[in-house]
């Protein structure tokens, strides 16, 4: 059944935005309540599943790209989801990491000087910027 969730959601709505957050296990009930509230406030269905053992929640924002009014709300909804996650002592990324779509939000969790340090380390190992250019440090 676990492997059937994503395909089933795709059949419900082919356009879904997937996020991957983690909160401390004792905060799972809190994040689920907050996500329900954000869903109700925005009028956008959010479907959650994940790994309770490590607090990893797969947040699926079920929005149709053809509904311009709702689709415009997605970016602020994602930001709110990340803010709530961080306020509960969580992280904006679990098993799927930071990629192109999450890179703009990395500064919500990582301090500017830490980002600069990370950028410096990347530059040390990849001075010609040939490894994943433009993915995180744009």
JSON list of C-alpha atoms in Angstrom, two decimals:
[
{"chain": "A", "resi": 1, "resn": "UNK", "atom": "CA", "xyz": [0.00, 0.00, 0.00]},
{"chain": "A", "resi": 2, "resn": "UNK", "atom": "CA", "xyz": [2.85, 2.41, 0.83]},
{"chain": "A", "resi": 3, "resn": "UNK", "atom": "CA", "xyz": [4.11, 2.43, -2.75]},
{"chain": "A", "resi": 4, "resn": "UNK", "atom": "CA", "xyz": [0.60, 3.07, -4.07]},
{"chain": "A", "resi": 5, "resn": "UNK", "atom": "CA", "xyz": [0.10, 6.44, -2.40]},
{"chain": "A", "resi": 6, "resn": "UNK", "atom": "CA", "xyz": [1.92, 8.67, -4.91]},
{"chain": "A", "resi": 7, "resn": "UNK", "atom": "CA", "xyz": [0.35, 7.04, -7.99]},
{"chain": "A", "resi": 8, "resn": "UNK", "atom": "CA", "xyz": [-3.08, 7.31, -6.36]},
{"chain": "A", "resi": 9, "resn": "UNK", "atom": "CA", "xyz": [-2.49, 11.01, -5.67]},
{"chain": "A", "resi": 10, "resn": "UNK", "atom": "CA", "xyz": [-1.45, 11.50, -9.28]},
{"chain": "A", "resi": 11, "resn": "UNK", "atom": "CA", "xyz": [-4.81, 10.07, -10.36]},
{"chain": "A", "resi": 12, "resn": "UNK", "atom": "CA", "xyz": [-6.56, 12.50, -8.01]},
{"chain": "A", "resi": 13, "resn": "UNK", "atom": "CA", "xyz": [-4.68, 15.44, -9.48]},
{"chain": "A", "resi": 14, "resn": "UNK", "atom": "CA", "xyz": [-1.84, 15.17, -12.01]},
{"chain": "A", "resi": 15, "resn": "UNK", "atom": "CA", "xyz": [-0.38, 18.46, -10.78]},
{"chain": "A", "resi": 16, "resn": "UNK", "atom": "CA", "xyz": [0.90, 18.12, -7.25]},
{"chain": "A", "resi": 17, "resn": "UNK", "atom": "CA", "xyz": [3.73, 19.86, -5.49]},
{"chain": "A", "resi": 18, "resn": "UNK", "atom": "CA", "xyz": [5.76, 17.48, -3.33]},
{"chain": "A", "resi": 19, "resn": "UNK", "atom": "CA", "xyz": [7.66, 18.67, -0.29]},
{"chain": "A", "resi": 20, "resn": "UNK", "atom": "CA", "xyz": [9.69, 16.65, 2.17]},
{"chain": "A", "resi": 21, "resn": "UNK", "atom": "CA", "xyz": [9.92, 17.99, 5.73]},
{"chain": "A", "resi": 22, "resn": "UNK", "atom": "CA", "xyz": [11.07, 16.51, 9.02]},
{"chain": "A", "resi": 23, "resn": "UNK", "atom": "CA", "xyz": [10.00, 17.37, 12.56]},
{"chain": "A", "resi": 24, "resn": "UNK", "atom": "CA", "xyz": [10.90, 15.77, 15.89]},
{"chain": "A", "resi": 25, "resn": "UNK", "atom": "CA", "xyz": [8.69, 12.69, 16.35]},
{"chain": "A", "resi": 26, "resn": "UNK", "atom": "CA", "xyz": [6.86, 14.24, 19.29]},
{"chain": "A", "resi": 27, "resn": "UNK", "atom": "CA", "xyz": [5.87, 17.16, 17.01]},
{"chain": "A", "resi": 28, "resn": "UNK", "atom": "CA", "xyz": [4.20, 15.03, 14.33]},
{"chain": "A", "resi": 29, "resn": "UNK", "atom": "CA", "xyz": [0.69, 15.65, 15.70]},
{"chain": "A", "resi": 30, "resn": "UNK", "atom": "CA", "xyz": [1.43, 19.40, 15.83]},
{"chain": "A", "resi": 31, "resn": "UNK", "atom": "CA", "xyz": [2.69, 19.60, 12.24]},
{"chain": "A", "resi": 32, "resn": "UNK", "atom": "CA", "xyz": [-0.26, 17.58, 10.95]},
{"chain": "A", "resi": 33, "resn": "UNK", "atom": "CA", "xyz": [-2.70, 19.94, 12.70]},
{"chain": "A", "resi": 34, "resn": "UNK", "atom": "CA", "xyz": [-0.85, 22.96, 11.30]},
{"chain": "A", "resi": 35, "resn": "UNK", "atom": "CA", "xyz": [-0.85, 21.48, 7.80]},
{"chain": "A", "resi": 36, "resn": "UNK", "atom": "CA", "xyz": [-4.58, 20.83, 8.04]},
{"chain": "A", "resi": 37, "resn": "UNK", "atom": "CA", "xyz": [-5.09, 24.45, 9.09]},
{"chain": "A", "resi": 38, "resn": "UNK", "atom": "CA", "xyz": [-2.97, 25.77, 6.22]},
{"chain": "A", "resi": 39, "resn": "UNK", "atom": "CA", "xyz": [-4.94, 23.60, 3.81]},
{"chain": "A", "resi": 40, "resn": "UNK", "atom": "CA", "xyz": [-8.24, 24.94, 5.10]},
{"chain": "A", "resi": 41, "resn": "UNK", "atom": "CA", "xyz": [-7.02, 28.57, 5.08]},
{"chain": "A", "resi": 42, "resn": "UNK", "atom": "CA", "xyz": [-5.68, 28.37, 1.54]},
{"chain": "A", "resi": 43, "resn": "UNK", "atom": "CA", "xyz": [-8.49, 26.27, 0.10]},
{"chain": "A", "resi": 44, "resn": "UNK", "atom": "CA", "xyz": [-5.85, 23.92, -1.31]},
{"chain": "A", "resi": 45, "resn": "UNK", "atom": "CA", "xyz": [-5.93, 20.23, -0.41]},
{"chain": "A", "resi": 46, "resn": "UNK", "atom": "CA", "xyz": [-2.77, 18.95, 1.27]},
{"chain": "A", "resi": 47, "resn": "UNK", "atom": "CA", "xyz": [-2.23, 15.19, 1.55]},
{"chain": "A", "resi": 48, "resn": "UNK", "atom": "CA", "xyz": [0.45, 13.94, 3.94]},
{"chain": "A", "resi": 49, "resn": "UNK", "atom": "CA", "xyz": [2.16, 10.62, 4.44]},
{"chain": "A", "resi": 50, "resn": "UNK", "atom": "CA", "xyz": [5.62, 9.67, 5.55]},
{"chain": "A", "resi": 51, "resn": "UNK", "atom": "CA", "xyz": [7.85, 7.91, 8.02]},
{"chain": "A", "resi": 52, "resn": "UNK", "atom": "CA", "xyz": [6.67, 8.38, 11.61]},
{"chain": "A", "resi": 53, "resn": "UNK", "atom": "CA", "xyz": [9.79, 6.68, 12.96]},
{"chain": "A", "resi": 54, "resn": "UNK", "atom": "CA", "xyz": [11.99, 9.60, 11.93]},
{"chain": "A", "resi": 55, "resn": "UNK", "atom": "CA", "xyz": [9.43, 12.42, 11.65]},
{"chain": "A", "resi": 56, "resn": "UNK", "atom": "CA", "xyz": [9.69, 12.62, 7.86]},
{"chain": "A", "resi": 57, "resn": "UNK", "atom": "CA", "xyz": [6.47, 13.92, 6.32]},
{"chain": "A", "resi": 58, "resn": "UNK", "atom": "CA", "xyz": [5.82, 13.94, 2.58]},
{"chain": "A", "resi": 59, "resn": "UNK", "atom": "CA", "xyz": [3.62, 16.97, 2.02]},
{"chain": "A", "resi": 60, "resn": "UNK", "atom": "CA", "xyz": [1.65, 16.84, -1.22]},
{"chain": "A", "resi": 61, "resn": "UNK", "atom": "CA", "xyz": [0.02, 20.09, -2.27]},
{"chain": "A", "resi": 62, "resn": "UNK", "atom": "CA", "xyz": [-2.79, 19.10, -4.59]},
{"chain": "A", "resi": 63, "resn": "UNK", "atom": "CA", "xyz": [-3.22, 22.06, -6.91]},
{"chain": "A", "resi": 64, "resn": "UNK", "atom": "CA", "xyz": [-4.28, 22.24, -10.53]},
{"chain": "A", "resi": 65, "resn": "UNK", "atom": "CA", "xyz": [-2.00, 24.43, -12.69]},
{"chain": "A", "resi": 66, "resn": "UNK", "atom": "CA", "xyz": [-5.10, 25.39, -14.66]},
{"chain": "A", "resi": 67, "resn": "UNK", "atom": "CA", "xyz": [-6.58, 27.08, -11.57]},
{"chain": "A", "resi": 68, "resn": "UNK", "atom": "CA", "xyz": [-4.44, 30.23, -11.73]},
{"chain": "A", "resi": 69, "resn": "UNK", "atom": "CA", "xyz": [-5.88, 31.72, -8.53]},
{"chain": "A", "resi": 70, "resn": "UNK", "atom": "CA", "xyz": [-4.97, 28.70, -6.40]},
{"chain": "A", "resi": 71, "resn": "UNK", "atom": "CA", "xyz": [-1.70, 28.02, -8.21]},
{"chain": "A", "resi": 72, "resn": "UNK", "atom": "CA", "xyz": [-0.51, 31.54, -7.35]},
{"chain": "A", "resi": 73, "resn": "UNK", "atom": "CA", "xyz": [-0.98, 30.71, -3.66]},
{"chain": "A", "resi": 74, "resn": "UNK", "atom": "CA", "xyz": [1.41, 27.74, -3.79]},
{"chain": "A", "resi": 75, "resn": "UNK", "atom": "CA", "xyz": [4.67, 29.63, -3.26]},
{"chain": "A", "resi": 76, "resn": "UNK", "atom": "CA", "xyz": [3.40, 31.40, -0.14]},
{"chain": "A", "resi": 77, "resn": "UNK", "atom": "CA", "xyz": [1.85, 28.14, 1.08]},
{"chain": "A", "resi": 78, "resn": "UNK", "atom": "CA", "xyz": [5.19, 26.34, 0.72]},
{"chain": "A", "resi": 79, "resn": "UNK", "atom": "CA", "xyz": [6.90, 29.16, 2.63]},
{"chain": "A", "resi": 80, "resn": "UNK", "atom": "CA", "xyz": [4.30, 28.89, 5.41]},
{"chain": "A", "resi": 81, "resn": "UNK", "atom": "CA", "xyz": [4.80, 25.12, 5.57]},
{"chain": "A", "resi": 82, "resn": "UNK", "atom": "CA", "xyz": [8.55, 25.61, 5.96]},
{"chain": "A", "resi": 83, "resn": "UNK", "atom": "CA", "xyz": [8.07, 28.35, 8.59]},
{"chain": "A", "resi": 84, "resn": "UNK", "atom": "CA", "xyz": [5.81, 26.11, 10.67]},
{"chain": "A", "resi": 85, "resn": "UNK", "atom": "CA", "xyz": [8.21, 23.19, 10.28]},
{"chain": "A", "resi": 86, "resn": "UNK", "atom": "CA", "xyz": [11.16, 25.26, 11.47]},
{"chain": "A", "resi": 87, "resn": "UNK", "atom": "CA", "xyz": [9.15, 26.69, 14.38]},
{"chain": "A", "resi": 88, "resn": "UNK", "atom": "CA", "xyz": [8.61, 23.12, 15.59]},
{"chain": "A", "resi": 89, "resn": "UNK", "atom": "CA", "xyz": [12.34, 22.39, 15.55]},
{"chain": "A", "resi": 90, "resn": "UNK", "atom": "CA", "xyz": [12.24, 20.64, 12.20]},
{"chain": "A", "resi": 91, "resn": "UNK", "atom": "CA", "xyz": [14.05, 20.92, 8.89]},
{"chain": "A", "resi": 92, "resn": "UNK", "atom": "CA", "xyz": [12.78, 21.85, 5.44]},
{"chain": "A", "resi": 93, "resn": "UNK", "atom": "CA", "xyz": [14.30, 18.78, 3.85]},
{"chain": "A", "resi": 94, "resn": "UNK", "atom": "CA", "xyz": [14.43, 15.14, 4.77]},
{"chain": "A", "resi": 95, "resn": "UNK", "atom": "CA", "xyz": [15.51, 12.23, 2.65]},
{"chain": "A", "resi": 96, "resn": "UNK", "atom": "CA", "xyz": [15.22, 14.02, -0.69]},
{"chain": "A", "resi": 97, "resn": "UNK", "atom": "CA", "xyz": [17.61, 16.87, 0.06]},
{"chain": "A", "resi": 98, "resn": "UNK", "atom": "CA", "xyz": [17.87, 20.40, -1.28]},
{"chain": "A", "resi": 99, "resn": "UNK", "atom": "CA", "xyz": [17.55, 20.83, -5.01]},
{"chain": "A", "resi": 100, "resn": "UNK", "atom": "CA", "xyz": [16.66, 23.52, -7.49]},
{"chain": "A", "resi": 101, "resn": "UNK", "atom": "CA", "xyz": [13.16, 24.13, -6.14]},
{"chain": "A", "resi": 102, "resn": "UNK", "atom": "CA", "xyz": [14.17, 24.25, -2.47]},
{"chain": "A", "resi": 103, "resn": "UNK", "atom": "CA", "xyz": [17.37, 26.26, -2.96]},
{"chain": "A", "resi": 104, "resn": "UNK", "atom": "CA", "xyz": [15.58, 29.62, -2.60]},
{"chain": "A", "resi": 105, "resn": "UNK", "atom": "CA", "xyz": [14.28, 28.56, 0.83]},
{"chain": "A", "resi": 106, "resn": "UNK", "atom": "CA", "xyz": [17.61, 27.33, 2.21]},
{"chain": "A", "resi": 107, "resn": "UNK", "atom": "CA", "xyz": [18.25, 30.71, 3.83]},
{"chain": "A", "resi": 108, "resn": "UNK", "atom": "CA", "xyz": [15.21, 30.17, 6.06]},
{"chain": "A", "resi": 109, "resn": "UNK", "atom": "CA", "xyz": [17.10, 27.43, 7.87]},
{"chain": "A", "resi": 110, "resn": "UNK", "atom": "CA", "xyz": [20.77, 28.11, 7.29]},
{"chain": "A", "resi": 111, "resn": "UNK", "atom": "CA", "xyz": [22.37, 31.40, 8.37]},
{"chain": "A", "resi": 112, "resn": "UNK", "atom": "CA", "xyz": [23.96, 33.59, 5.70]},
{"chain": "A", "resi": 113, "resn": "UNK", "atom": "CA", "xyz": [27.51, 33.02, 6.97]},
{"chain": "A", "resi": 114, "resn": "UNK", "atom": "CA", "xyz": [26.88, 29.26, 6.97]},
{"chain": "A", "resi": 115, "resn": "UNK", "atom": "CA", "xyz": [25.70, 29.42, 3.36]},
{"chain": "A", "resi": 116, "resn": "UNK", "atom": "CA", "xyz": [28.84, 31.36, 2.46]},
{"chain": "A", "resi": 117, "resn": "UNK", "atom": "CA", "xyz": [30.95, 28.69, 4.18]},
{"chain": "A", "resi": 118, "resn": "UNK", "atom": "CA", "xyz": [29.15, 25.96, 2.23]},
{"chain": "A", "resi": 119, "resn": "UNK", "atom": "CA", "xyz": [29.68, 27.89, -0.98]},
{"chain": "A", "resi": 120, "resn": "UNK", "atom": "CA", "xyz": [33.38, 28.22, -0.16]},
{"chain": "A", "resi": 121, "resn": "UNK", "atom": "CA", "xyz": [33.71, 24.48, 0.46]},
{"chain": "A", "resi": 122, "resn": "UNK", "atom": "CA", "xyz": [31.98, 23.75, -2.86]},
{"chain": "A", "resi": 123, "resn": "UNK", "atom": "CA", "xyz": [34.36, 26.17, -4.59]},
{"chain": "A", "resi": 124, "resn": "UNK", "atom": "CA", "xyz": [37.35, 24.49, -2.93]},
{"chain": "A", "resi": 125, "resn": "UNK", "atom": "CA", "xyz": [36.41, 21.08, -4.36]},
{"chain": "A", "resi": 126, "resn": "UNK", "atom": "CA", "xyz": [34.89, 22.40, -7.60]},
{"chain": "A", "resi": 127, "resn": "UNK", "atom": "CA", "xyz": [36.70, 25.62, -8.60]},
{"chain": "A", "resi": 128, "resn": "UNK", "atom": "CA", "xyz": [35.50, 25.39, -12.21]},
{"chain": "A", "resi": 129, "resn": "UNK", "atom": "CA", "xyz": [31.88, 24.84, -11.10]},
{"chain": "A", "resi": 130, "resn": "UNK", "atom": "CA", "xyz": [31.43, 21.73, -13.24]},
{"chain": "A", "resi": 131, "resn": "UNK", "atom": "CA", "xyz": [29.67, 19.60, -10.59]},
{"chain": "A", "resi": 132, "resn": "UNK", "atom": "CA", "xyz": [25.96, 20.39, -10.56]},
{"chain": "A", "resi": 133, "resn": "UNK", "atom": "CA", "xyz": [26.39, 23.98, -11.75]},
{"chain": "A", "resi": 134, "resn": "UNK", "atom": "CA", "xyz": [23.59, 26.36, -10.83]},
{"chain": "A", "resi": 135, "resn": "UNK", "atom": "CA", "xyz": [21.77, 23.89, -8.56]},
{"chain": "A", "resi": 136, "resn": "UNK", "atom": "CA", "xyz": [22.06, 25.47, -5.12]},
{"chain": "A", "resi": 137, "resn": "UNK", "atom": "CA", "xyz": [24.56, 28.31, -5.19]},
{"chain": "A", "resi": 138, "resn": "UNK", "atom": "CA", "xyz": [23.07, 30.28, -8.04]}
]
